[in-house]
Short mmCIF file of C-alpha atoms (C1' of nucleotides) in Angstrom, two decimals:
data_model
loop_
_atom_site.label_atom_id
_atom_site.label_comp_id
_atom_site.label_asym_id
_atom_site.label_seq_id
_atom_site.Cartn_x
_atom_site.Cartn_y
_atom_site.Cartn_z
CA MET A 6 49.17 -80.93 9.47
CA ALA A 7 46.29 -80.22 7.26
CA SER A 8 44.01 -78.40 9.61
CA SER A 9 40.39 -79.72 9.94
CA ALA A 10 38.64 -76.52 9.03
CA ARG A 11 38.00 -75.92 5.50
CA PRO A 12 38.99 -72.37 4.58
CA VAL A 13 36.03 -70.15 4.83
CA VAL A 14 37.10 -68.12 1.65
CA SER A 15 35.89 -69.29 -1.65
CA ARG A 16 37.20 -72.18 -3.54
CA ARG A 17 38.70 -70.17 -6.28
CA GLU A 18 41.97 -68.05 -5.71
CA ARG A 19 40.51 -64.94 -7.46
CA PRO A 20 38.22 -62.72 -5.18
CA ALA A 21 35.21 -64.48 -6.59
CA LYS A 22 33.80 -63.20 -9.74
CA PRO A 23 31.51 -60.40 -8.88
CA ALA A 24 27.98 -60.46 -10.22
CA LEU A 25 27.27 -58.61 -13.25
CA THR A 26 25.53 -55.28 -12.65
CA ARG A 27 25.10 -52.14 -14.73
CA GLU A 28 27.02 -50.18 -12.04
CA GLY A 29 29.89 -52.76 -11.93
CA ILE A 30 30.34 -52.65 -15.73
CA VAL A 31 30.39 -48.86 -15.82
CA THR A 32 32.98 -48.85 -12.79
CA ALA A 33 35.27 -51.38 -14.71
CA ALA A 34 34.87 -49.23 -17.82
CA VAL A 35 36.12 -46.28 -16.11
CA GLU A 36 39.00 -48.31 -14.58
CA VAL A 37 39.96 -49.55 -18.01
CA MET A 38 39.82 -45.94 -19.58
CA GLN A 39 41.94 -44.79 -16.70
CA ALA A 40 44.60 -47.36 -17.41
CA GLU A 41 44.46 -47.77 -21.09
CA GLY A 42 42.38 -45.00 -22.75
CA LEU A 43 38.89 -44.79 -24.13
CA ASP A 44 39.95 -46.62 -27.12
CA ARG A 45 40.47 -49.87 -25.25
CA VAL A 46 37.07 -49.55 -23.63
CA THR A 47 35.46 -51.92 -26.16
CA MET A 48 32.81 -54.35 -25.33
CA ARG A 49 35.15 -57.23 -25.88
CA ARG A 50 38.04 -55.79 -23.80
CA LEU A 51 35.66 -54.99 -21.13
CA ALA A 52 34.16 -58.40 -21.14
CA GLU A 53 37.52 -59.89 -20.63
CA GLN A 54 38.07 -57.57 -17.62
CA LEU A 55 34.84 -58.79 -16.12
CA ASP A 56 35.71 -62.38 -16.98
CA THR A 57 32.58 -62.92 -19.14
CA GLY A 58 31.74 -62.75 -22.93
CA ALA A 59 31.02 -59.43 -24.63
CA ALA A 60 27.32 -60.53 -25.39
CA SER A 61 26.71 -60.72 -21.64
CA LEU A 62 27.06 -56.97 -21.40
CA TYR A 63 24.29 -56.19 -23.80
CA VAL A 64 21.84 -57.31 -20.86
CA TYR A 65 22.76 -54.12 -19.06
CA VAL A 66 23.95 -51.67 -21.65
CA ARG A 67 22.24 -51.08 -24.90
CA ASN A 68 25.36 -50.11 -26.98
CA THR A 69 28.80 -48.59 -26.84
CA ALA A 70 27.42 -45.04 -26.90
CA GLU A 71 25.10 -45.70 -23.96
CA LEU A 72 28.15 -47.04 -22.08
CA HIS A 73 30.11 -44.00 -22.81
CA ALA A 74 27.37 -41.69 -21.50
CA ALA A 75 27.11 -43.71 -18.33
CA MET A 76 30.85 -43.40 -17.79
CA LEU A 77 30.62 -39.64 -18.31
CA GLU A 78 27.85 -39.27 -15.87
CA GLU A 79 29.91 -41.08 -13.15
CA LEU A 80 32.75 -38.61 -13.71
CA LEU A 81 30.60 -35.56 -13.69
CA SER A 82 29.70 -36.20 -10.10
CA GLN A 83 33.19 -34.91 -9.44
CA VAL A 84 32.45 -31.53 -10.54
CA ASP A 85 33.15 -28.91 -7.74
CA LEU A 86 29.96 -27.01 -7.31
CA SER A 87 30.88 -25.38 -4.06
CA PRO A 88 31.55 -22.03 -5.67
CA VAL A 89 27.76 -21.84 -6.42
CA THR A 90 26.99 -21.08 -2.95
CA ALA A 91 30.22 -19.41 -2.01
CA PRO A 92 30.69 -15.73 -1.38
CA GLY A 93 32.29 -13.46 -4.01
CA ASP A 94 31.75 -12.14 -7.52
CA TRP A 95 29.40 -14.35 -9.46
CA ARG A 96 31.62 -14.23 -12.57
CA ASP A 97 34.62 -15.67 -10.72
CA ARG A 98 32.51 -18.38 -9.29
CA LEU A 99 31.01 -19.16 -12.50
CA ILE A 100 34.50 -19.42 -14.12
CA LYS A 101 35.67 -21.71 -11.20
CA VAL A 102 32.78 -24.09 -11.97
CA LEU A 103 33.43 -24.03 -15.57
CA TRP A 104 37.06 -24.87 -14.99
CA SER A 105 36.22 -27.68 -12.72
CA TYR A 106 33.97 -29.17 -15.48
CA THR A 107 36.65 -28.60 -18.05
CA ALA A 108 39.41 -30.04 -15.88
CA ILE A 109 37.55 -33.27 -15.54
CA LEU A 110 36.96 -33.74 -19.24
CA PHE A 111 40.45 -32.39 -20.10
CA VAL A 112 42.15 -35.62 -19.04
CA ARG A 113 39.59 -37.76 -20.53
CA PRO A 114 39.28 -36.02 -24.07
CA ALA A 115 37.89 -38.97 -25.87
CA LEU A 116 35.02 -39.06 -23.35
CA ALA A 117 34.45 -35.49 -23.80
CA GLN A 118 34.19 -36.05 -27.55
CA SER A 119 31.36 -38.62 -26.89
CA ALA A 120 29.72 -36.02 -24.69
CA LEU A 121 29.50 -33.79 -27.44
CA VAL A 122 27.42 -36.28 -29.37
CA THR A 123 25.60 -38.19 -26.77
CA ARG A 124 24.23 -35.52 -24.46
CA PRO A 125 24.29 -36.63 -20.92
CA SER A 126 21.07 -36.48 -18.82
CA GLY A 127 21.73 -37.93 -15.47
CA PRO A 128 21.48 -36.30 -12.13
CA ALA A 129 25.19 -35.23 -11.96
CA TYR A 130 24.83 -33.29 -15.27
CA LEU A 131 21.49 -31.82 -13.97
CA SER A 132 23.30 -30.57 -10.96
CA VAL A 133 25.90 -28.83 -12.95
CA VAL A 134 23.12 -27.26 -15.01
CA GLU A 135 21.29 -26.13 -11.98
CA GLY A 136 24.46 -24.66 -10.42
CA ILE A 137 25.24 -22.67 -13.47
CA LEU A 138 21.51 -21.35 -13.79
CA ALA A 139 21.85 -20.14 -10.24
CA LEU A 140 25.04 -18.29 -10.80
CA LEU A 141 23.52 -16.68 -13.86
CA SER A 142 20.66 -15.68 -11.90
CA ASP A 143 22.93 -14.02 -9.32
CA GLY A 144 24.39 -12.13 -12.36
CA GLY A 145 20.91 -10.83 -13.30
CA VAL A 146 20.64 -12.76 -16.35
CA PRO A 147 16.90 -13.21 -17.26
CA PRO A 148 15.68 -16.94 -17.11
CA GLY A 149 15.05 -17.32 -20.84
CA ARG A 150 18.33 -16.19 -21.71
CA SER A 151 19.91 -18.33 -18.94
CA ALA A 152 18.38 -21.50 -20.52
CA TRP A 153 20.29 -20.66 -23.78
CA ALA A 154 23.40 -19.64 -22.06
CA VAL A 155 23.96 -22.62 -19.94
CA ASP A 156 23.86 -24.75 -23.07
CA LEU A 157 26.35 -22.46 -24.71
CA LEU A 158 28.71 -22.40 -21.75
CA LEU A 159 28.84 -26.15 -21.28
CA HIS A 160 28.96 -26.88 -24.94
CA PHE A 161 31.93 -24.59 -25.25
CA ALA A 162 33.66 -26.15 -22.23
CA THR A 163 32.92 -29.81 -23.61
CA SER A 164 34.30 -28.98 -27.06
CA THR A 165 37.32 -27.21 -25.90
CA ALA A 166 38.20 -30.19 -23.66
CA THR A 167 37.71 -32.48 -26.69
CA GLU A 168 39.88 -30.46 -28.87
CA GLN A 169 42.70 -29.59 -26.52
CA GLY A 170 42.97 -32.87 -24.86
CA ILE A 171 42.91 -34.97 -27.78
CA ARG A 172 45.41 -32.98 -29.47
CA ASP A 173 47.74 -33.22 -26.47
CA GLN A 174 47.57 -37.07 -26.64
CA ALA A 175 47.26 -37.69 -30.32
CA VAL A 176 49.95 -39.89 -31.85
CA ASP A 177 50.91 -37.41 -34.37
CA ALA A 178 50.28 -34.31 -32.32
CA GLU A 179 53.50 -32.89 -33.01
CA ASP A 180 53.23 -33.63 -36.76
CA GLU A 181 49.91 -31.90 -36.89
CA GLN A 182 51.18 -28.76 -34.92
CA ASP A 183 53.91 -28.82 -37.24
CA ALA A 184 51.69 -29.05 -40.24
CA LEU A 185 49.88 -26.12 -39.12
CA ALA A 186 52.90 -24.04 -37.99
CA VAL A 187 54.57 -24.79 -41.43
CA ALA A 188 51.36 -23.83 -43.28
CA LEU A 189 51.15 -20.57 -41.25
CA ARG A 190 54.83 -19.66 -41.76
CA GLY A 191 54.59 -20.52 -45.51
CA ALA A 192 51.50 -18.32 -45.87
CA SER A 193 52.55 -15.65 -48.39
CA PRO A 194 51.90 -12.03 -47.57
CA GLU A 195 50.22 -11.49 -50.85
CA SER A 196 47.52 -14.22 -50.34
CA PHE A 197 47.24 -14.21 -46.56
CA PRO A 198 48.53 -10.72 -45.49
CA ARG A 199 46.99 -10.70 -42.03
CA ILE A 200 48.23 -14.30 -41.30
CA ALA A 201 51.63 -13.32 -42.36
CA ALA A 202 51.61 -10.18 -40.24
CA LEU A 203 50.53 -12.04 -37.08
CA GLY A 204 52.84 -14.99 -37.74
CA PRO A 205 52.57 -18.44 -36.33
CA GLU A 206 53.68 -17.34 -32.92
CA GLU A 207 50.56 -15.28 -32.34
CA LEU A 208 48.08 -17.59 -33.92
CA LEU A 209 49.37 -20.67 -32.13
CA SER A 210 50.06 -18.99 -28.99
CA GLY A 211 49.27 -21.03 -26.05
CA TRP A 212 45.71 -22.47 -25.56
CA GLY A 213 46.95 -22.30 -22.04
CA PRO A 214 44.87 -21.48 -18.98
CA ASP A 215 45.06 -17.80 -19.80
CA ARG A 216 43.35 -18.25 -23.03
CA LEU A 217 40.50 -20.53 -21.77
CA THR A 218 39.78 -17.99 -19.01
CA TRP A 219 39.62 -15.32 -21.61
CA ALA A 220 37.37 -17.47 -23.67
CA PHE A 221 34.98 -17.88 -20.63
CA GLY A 222 35.10 -14.22 -20.02
CA VAL A 223 34.09 -13.49 -23.67
CA LEU A 224 31.25 -15.82 -23.26
CA ILE A 225 29.98 -14.30 -20.00
CA HIS A 226 30.38 -10.71 -21.35
CA GLY A 227 28.60 -11.65 -24.34
CA ILE A 228 25.77 -13.36 -22.70
CA LEU A 229 25.30 -10.24 -20.40
CA GLY A 230 25.00 -8.04 -23.50
CA THR A 231 23.10 -10.01 -25.88
CA PRO A 232 19.33 -10.31 -25.40
CA ARG A 233 17.47 -13.30 -26.88
CA PRO A 234 15.52 -12.42 -30.14
CA GLU A 235 12.08 -11.28 -29.30
CA PRO A 236 9.51 -14.16 -29.65
CA ASP A 237 6.30 -13.13 -31.38
CA THR A 238 4.37 -12.92 -28.29
CA THR A 239 5.60 -12.77 -24.67
CA THR A 240 3.41 -15.40 -23.36
CA GLY A 241 4.74 -18.86 -23.63
CA ALA A 242 3.34 -21.44 -26.13
CA MET B 25 27.26 -58.27 -89.43
CA ALA B 26 30.19 -57.86 -87.16
CA SER B 27 32.00 -54.86 -88.51
CA SER B 28 35.69 -55.52 -89.25
CA ALA B 29 36.96 -52.51 -87.21
CA ARG B 30 37.84 -53.51 -83.60
CA PRO B 31 36.39 -50.96 -81.18
CA VAL B 32 38.75 -48.22 -80.37
CA VAL B 33 37.73 -48.09 -76.81
CA SER B 34 39.57 -50.23 -74.14
CA ARG B 35 39.21 -53.96 -73.85
CA ARG B 36 37.26 -53.74 -70.65
CA GLU B 37 33.67 -52.58 -70.24
CA ARG B 38 34.33 -50.07 -67.23
CA PRO B 39 35.72 -46.88 -68.14
CA ALA B 40 39.40 -48.00 -67.58
CA LYS B 41 40.51 -48.05 -64.04
CA PRO B 42 41.99 -44.62 -63.39
CA ALA B 43 45.48 -44.31 -61.99
CA LEU B 44 45.63 -43.92 -58.33
CA THR B 45 46.44 -40.35 -57.22
CA ARG B 46 46.06 -38.61 -53.86
CA GLU B 47 43.58 -36.30 -55.28
CA GLY B 48 41.58 -39.28 -56.77
CA ILE B 49 41.46 -40.93 -53.61
CA VAL B 50 40.14 -37.87 -51.70
CA THR B 51 37.55 -37.22 -54.39
CA ALA B 52 36.29 -40.78 -54.23
CA ALA B 53 36.26 -40.50 -50.39
CA VAL B 54 34.02 -37.47 -50.49
CA GLU B 55 31.78 -39.31 -52.99
CA VAL B 56 31.45 -42.23 -50.62
CA MET B 57 30.90 -40.00 -47.75
CA GLN B 58 28.05 -38.08 -49.65
CA ALA B 59 26.29 -41.46 -50.57
CA GLU B 60 26.85 -43.61 -47.46
CA GLY B 61 28.21 -41.45 -44.59
CA LEU B 62 31.58 -40.91 -43.10
CA ASP B 63 31.13 -44.19 -41.35
CA ARG B 64 31.53 -46.12 -44.53
CA VAL B 65 34.75 -44.16 -45.66
CA THR B 66 37.02 -46.76 -44.48
CA MET B 67 40.27 -47.94 -46.19
CA ARG B 68 38.81 -51.12 -47.25
CA ARG B 69 35.54 -49.62 -48.63
CA LEU B 70 37.39 -47.04 -50.41
CA ALA B 71 39.78 -49.45 -51.89
CA GLU B 72 36.89 -51.46 -53.20
CA GLN B 73 35.37 -48.30 -54.74
CA LEU B 74 38.80 -47.59 -56.53
CA ASP B 75 39.11 -51.30 -57.43
CA THR B 76 42.24 -51.91 -55.68
CA GLY B 77 43.47 -53.18 -52.27
CA ALA B 78 43.39 -51.34 -49.05
CA ALA B 79 47.07 -51.50 -48.70
CA SER B 80 47.49 -49.48 -51.96
CA LEU B 81 46.05 -46.39 -50.40
CA TYR B 82 48.82 -46.25 -47.91
CA VAL B 83 51.10 -44.99 -50.52
CA TYR B 84 49.11 -41.76 -50.77
CA VAL B 85 47.64 -41.31 -47.27
CA ARG B 86 49.29 -41.87 -44.07
CA ASN B 87 46.27 -42.98 -42.13
CA THR B 88 42.58 -42.56 -41.78
CA ALA B 89 42.95 -39.35 -39.85
CA GLU B 90 44.93 -37.70 -42.59
CA LEU B 91 42.33 -38.85 -45.12
CA HIS B 92 39.66 -37.19 -43.12
CA ALA B 93 41.72 -33.95 -43.05
CA ALA B 94 42.11 -33.96 -46.73
CA MET B 95 38.49 -34.45 -47.27
CA LEU B 96 37.66 -31.58 -44.90
CA GLU B 97 40.05 -29.21 -46.78
CA GLU B 98 38.37 -29.99 -50.08
CA LEU B 99 34.98 -29.11 -48.57
CA LEU B 100 36.25 -25.84 -46.96
CA SER B 101 37.01 -24.40 -50.35
CA GLN B 102 33.18 -24.11 -50.68
CA VAL B 103 32.98 -21.60 -47.88
CA ASP B 104 31.49 -18.33 -49.29
CA LEU B 105 33.95 -15.62 -48.44
CA SER B 106 32.29 -12.93 -50.55
CA PRO B 107 30.99 -11.17 -47.43
CA VAL B 108 34.57 -10.33 -46.49
CA THR B 109 34.85 -7.69 -49.02
CA ALA B 110 31.22 -6.79 -49.48
CA PRO B 111 29.77 -3.52 -48.01
CA GLY B 112 27.72 -3.34 -44.98
CA ASP B 113 28.08 -3.83 -41.23
CA TRP B 114 31.10 -6.08 -40.51
CA ARG B 115 29.09 -7.92 -37.71
CA ASP B 116 26.50 -9.02 -40.28
CA ARG B 117 29.31 -9.89 -42.84
CA LEU B 118 31.07 -11.95 -40.13
CA ILE B 119 28.00 -13.81 -39.19
CA LYS B 120 27.42 -14.62 -42.94
CA VAL B 121 30.81 -16.16 -43.28
CA LEU B 122 30.34 -18.10 -40.09
CA TRP B 123 27.08 -19.41 -41.26
CA SER B 124 28.50 -20.54 -44.49
CA TYR B 125 31.24 -22.46 -42.70
CA THR B 126 28.88 -23.90 -40.32
CA ALA B 127 26.27 -25.05 -42.84
CA ILE B 128 29.00 -26.83 -44.84
CA LEU B 129 29.90 -28.88 -41.79
CA PHE B 130 26.29 -29.14 -40.61
CA VAL B 131 25.59 -31.73 -43.31
CA ARG B 132 28.69 -33.61 -42.61
CA PRO B 133 28.80 -33.70 -38.93
CA ALA B 134 31.02 -36.65 -38.51
CA LEU B 135 33.59 -34.79 -40.62
CA ALA B 136 33.19 -31.81 -38.35
CA GLN B 137 33.96 -34.08 -35.40
CA SER B 138 37.23 -35.00 -36.99
CA ALA B 139 38.01 -31.41 -37.70
CA LEU B 140 37.64 -30.81 -33.97
CA VAL B 141 40.55 -33.30 -33.43
CA THR B 142 42.78 -32.98 -36.60
CA ARG B 143 43.04 -29.34 -37.14
CA PRO B 144 42.88 -28.54 -40.92
CA SER B 145 45.97 -26.57 -42.32
CA GLY B 146 45.49 -26.40 -45.95
CA PRO B 147 44.88 -23.22 -48.15
CA ALA B 148 41.11 -23.26 -47.99
CA TYR B 149 41.17 -23.21 -44.15
CA LEU B 150 43.87 -20.51 -44.22
CA SER B 151 41.56 -18.58 -46.50
CA VAL B 152 38.74 -18.71 -44.10
CA VAL B 153 41.12 -17.60 -41.15
CA GLU B 154 42.38 -14.70 -43.18
CA GLY B 155 38.87 -13.61 -44.20
CA ILE B 156 37.68 -13.66 -40.56
CA LEU B 157 40.80 -11.69 -39.44
CA ALA B 158 40.10 -9.20 -42.09
CA LEU B 159 36.44 -8.75 -40.77
CA LEU B 160 37.67 -8.47 -37.15
CA SER B 161 40.05 -5.84 -38.23
CA ASP B 162 37.26 -4.01 -39.88
CA GLY B 163 35.54 -4.05 -36.64
CA GLY B 164 38.44 -2.43 -34.80
CA VAL B 165 39.50 -5.62 -32.85
CA PRO B 166 43.31 -5.37 -32.09
CA PRO B 167 45.33 -7.88 -33.92
CA GLY B 168 46.59 -9.85 -30.91
CA ARG B 169 42.92 -10.39 -29.75
CA SER B 170 41.94 -11.24 -33.21
CA ALA B 171 44.33 -14.12 -33.31
CA TRP B 172 42.67 -15.68 -30.32
CA ALA B 173 39.02 -14.55 -31.53
CA VAL B 174 39.34 -16.30 -34.93
CA ASP B 175 40.12 -19.58 -33.26
CA LEU B 176 37.33 -19.07 -30.81
CA LEU B 177 34.85 -18.48 -33.51
CA LEU B 178 35.84 -21.27 -35.68
CA HIS B 179 36.11 -23.64 -32.84
CA PHE B 180 32.63 -22.85 -31.76
CA ALA B 181 31.25 -23.07 -35.28
CA THR B 182 32.95 -26.43 -35.82
CA SER B 183 31.92 -27.90 -32.45
CA THR B 184 28.26 -26.74 -32.90
CA ALA B 185 28.13 -28.46 -36.34
CA THR B 186 29.39 -31.59 -34.69
CA GLU B 187 26.93 -31.54 -31.88
CA GLN B 188 23.72 -30.67 -33.76
CA GLY B 189 24.43 -32.49 -37.06
CA ILE B 190 25.26 -35.80 -35.39
CA ARG B 191 22.31 -35.52 -33.10
CA ASP B 192 20.12 -34.99 -36.10
CA GLN B 193 21.13 -38.12 -37.72
CA ALA B 194 21.99 -40.39 -34.68
CA VAL B 195 20.28 -43.52 -34.73
CA ASP B 196 18.81 -43.02 -31.28
CA ALA B 197 18.44 -39.25 -31.60
CA GLU B 198 14.93 -39.43 -30.43
CA ASP B 199 15.73 -41.62 -27.64
CA GLU B 200 18.44 -39.36 -26.32
CA GLN B 201 16.10 -36.27 -26.57
CA ASP B 202 13.54 -38.19 -24.85
CA ALA B 203 16.06 -39.14 -22.29
CA LEU B 204 17.09 -35.61 -21.58
CA ALA B 205 13.47 -34.35 -21.89
CA VAL B 206 12.23 -37.04 -19.27
CA ALA B 207 15.13 -36.14 -17.05
CA LEU B 208 14.39 -32.60 -17.20
CA ARG B 209 10.71 -33.05 -16.67
CA GLY B 210 11.36 -35.49 -13.61
CA ALA B 211 13.71 -32.90 -12.02
CA SER B 212 12.26 -32.37 -8.73
CA PRO B 213 11.67 -28.80 -7.73
CA GLU B 214 13.48 -29.41 -4.52
CA SER B 215 16.77 -30.62 -5.99
CA PHE B 216 16.63 -28.70 -9.09
CA PRO B 217 14.51 -25.62 -8.60
CA ARG B 218 15.70 -23.65 -11.48
CA ILE B 219 15.39 -26.45 -14.05
CA ALA B 220 11.95 -27.26 -12.72
CA ALA B 221 11.01 -23.48 -13.11
CA LEU B 222 12.12 -23.19 -16.55
CA GLY B 223 10.95 -26.64 -17.64
CA PRO B 224 12.19 -28.71 -20.60
CA GLU B 225 10.43 -26.47 -23.14
CA GLU B 226 12.74 -23.52 -22.30
CA LEU B 227 15.84 -25.66 -21.86
CA LEU B 228 15.35 -27.73 -24.98
CA SER B 229 13.95 -24.79 -27.09
CA GLY B 230 15.15 -25.05 -30.62
CA TRP B 231 18.75 -24.97 -31.39
CA GLY B 232 17.39 -23.45 -34.59
CA PRO B 233 18.81 -20.75 -36.65
CA ASP B 234 17.87 -18.18 -34.10
CA ARG B 235 19.82 -19.65 -31.40
CA LEU B 236 23.11 -20.16 -33.44
CA THR B 237 22.73 -16.43 -34.65
CA TRP B 238 22.40 -15.43 -31.00
CA ALA B 239 25.39 -17.47 -29.96
CA PHE B 240 27.55 -15.87 -32.84
CA GLY B 241 26.26 -12.46 -31.44
CA VAL B 242 27.22 -13.35 -27.94
CA LEU B 243 30.79 -14.33 -29.12
CA ILE B 244 31.11 -11.07 -31.17
CA HIS B 245 29.97 -8.95 -28.41
CA GLY B 246 32.20 -10.69 -25.95
CA ILE B 247 35.27 -10.36 -28.15
CA LEU B 248 34.69 -6.66 -28.49
CA GLY B 249 34.56 -6.16 -24.77
CA THR B 250 37.24 -8.62 -23.41
CA PRO B 251 40.80 -7.54 -23.81
CA ARG B 252 43.55 -10.30 -23.76
CA PRO B 253 45.35 -10.42 -20.43
CA GLU B 254 48.26 -8.32 -20.28
CA PRO B 255 51.58 -9.96 -21.09
CA ASP B 256 54.44 -9.24 -18.79
CA THR B 257 55.99 -7.06 -21.39
CA THR B 258 54.54 -5.40 -24.47
CA THR B 259 57.28 -6.63 -26.83
CA GLY B 260 56.87 -10.18 -28.10
CA ALA B 261 58.92 -13.13 -27.01
"C1'" DA C 15 15.94 -63.88 -16.57
"C1'" DC C 16 20.50 -64.17 -17.38
"C1'" DC C 17 24.60 -65.85 -19.54
"C1'" DT C 18 27.23 -67.89 -23.21
"C1'" DG C 19 29.76 -69.46 -27.54
"C1'" DA C 20 29.86 -68.96 -31.94
"C1'" DA C 21 29.06 -66.63 -35.83
"C1'" DC C 22 28.41 -62.57 -39.09
"C1'" DA C 23 30.14 -58.81 -40.93
"C1'" DC C 24 33.25 -56.03 -40.51
"C1'" DC C 25 37.71 -52.80 -39.17
"C1'" DG C 26 43.37 -50.40 -39.74
"C1'" DT C 27 47.64 -51.40 -40.73
"C1'" DT C 28 52.06 -54.05 -41.92
"C1'" DC C 29 54.87 -56.68 -44.85
"C1'" DA C 30 56.95 -59.74 -48.03
"C1'" DA C 31 56.62 -60.51 -52.58
"C1'" DG C 32 55.80 -59.13 -57.12
"C1'" DT C 33 55.91 -55.89 -61.36
"C1'" DA D 13 58.20 -46.65 -57.20
"C1'" DC D 14 54.08 -48.58 -56.94
"C1'" DC D 15 50.88 -52.12 -56.14
"C1'" DT D 16 49.09 -56.54 -54.10
"C1'" DG D 17 47.24 -60.56 -51.34
"C1'" DA D 18 47.56 -62.34 -47.17
"C1'" DA D 19 47.99 -62.01 -42.63
"C1'" DC D 20 47.67 -59.95 -37.79
"C1'" DA D 21 45.14 -58.33 -34.33
"C1'" DC D 22 41.42 -56.62 -33.59
"C1'" DC D 23 35.98 -54.53 -33.63
"C1'" DG D 24 30.14 -54.37 -32.41
"C1'" DT D 25 26.33 -56.90 -32.37
"C1'" DT D 26 22.94 -60.85 -32.86
"C1'" DC D 27 21.25 -65.17 -31.86
"C1'" DA D 28 20.23 -69.93 -30.72
"C1'" DA D 29 21.15 -72.57 -26.94
"C1'" DG D 30 21.85 -73.37 -22.36
"C1'" DT D 31 21.03 -72.75 -17.13
#
DNA sequence: ACCTGAACACCGTTCAAGT
DNA sequence: ACCTGAACACCGTTCAAGT
């Protein structure tokens, strides 16, 4: 009963090894990260996923750091920039954008960590920068100050995601929290009067949403009230 | 002419392998870092330095993360806390302490990075926290807000050291700066009007001392002007 | 031009066995 | 209790050789 027609589909069972491309590599890398964490996104593991050898990846990616940067750029396209053009108070809209950015990194803390070191420079990142500049302009922040401010805001958001996220998923997260809590509780009122007075409850009190929103508020208020130091001349270099 | 007295000093030439202690391990680790960078502070490299096997270190140190934390704690004892009790404007004194803290991490950026993940909890760190709480109190910041503020300030200082320091010494530092500069310069005025208007000069303008001092000023101003959100009740949990 | 296997020079951590 | 060698299960990156 073997029908005469040879199956049109490829000889192999697997959906035909797709050609290697930079884009395909980055996509696979994001998938592996999603499934197994950034720790597992190694050249070797990724090559295995793509059914090739690790050396082959070096045709498309210079090194591991560059791979991480490319992954981040892909994720940054998901930042919700709609508040930039929405109506309403510019501060609230700015906080919304910052929250969207932070939330994306929050669940990929290891990637946030790499963003701290290898600064992204793709179009998705530039769009976020542009959006924040627009919001600061809405708030009347002078352009020169905005240039510094956008960096400050994104840097803070990135590093917070790194810190919080990794701590949440660290193997000894509990141990470390305990270590700090024990240290704080054991702080003698003689040596550390203020720490003792506040107690661990206050000092460890949730880095929850309230606290991050407060921190964004601090930054925005501070930016509004702190001019850049005067340059020697008013004309640019 | 061989004198009859056998030399009193030990049989071996080397100054007698010192007994392994936690303290000795951490000291050696700091030395290796100073000389070869944190990347080289591995269990194996460190064991070699101490003339033993890597497995032996695990008697004194739980894992690599704990080792890094111990190294950081040792360095934090060098933070200059004298401005805490000096005369003068509390803001200036606070900025001095923050600068001292940042400067120490600045030249050991990889360690700063680990501090972002594994929060220190030794006495040296607690002293820094206590000092900053005292300064904030001098400035009239309410205690509850100070508890959040000290975290915000130290977090920012730590992450800035991470970012700047590593960028300075990264292998492709120039490449990355170039990448961002090229991206910024290439930003079309249609898609990215504000980036194009500012230009790369403004956006990349020095993360020098001026800028960090400005950022500290932003934080302090913001902290003074941003109350913590009201808890449901005024009494603690 | 792209892809590969094999090699080089490393890692952290565990564990049974010694002292 | 402390220390060790050896093993396990990995890494990133390079390079000569193939197609």
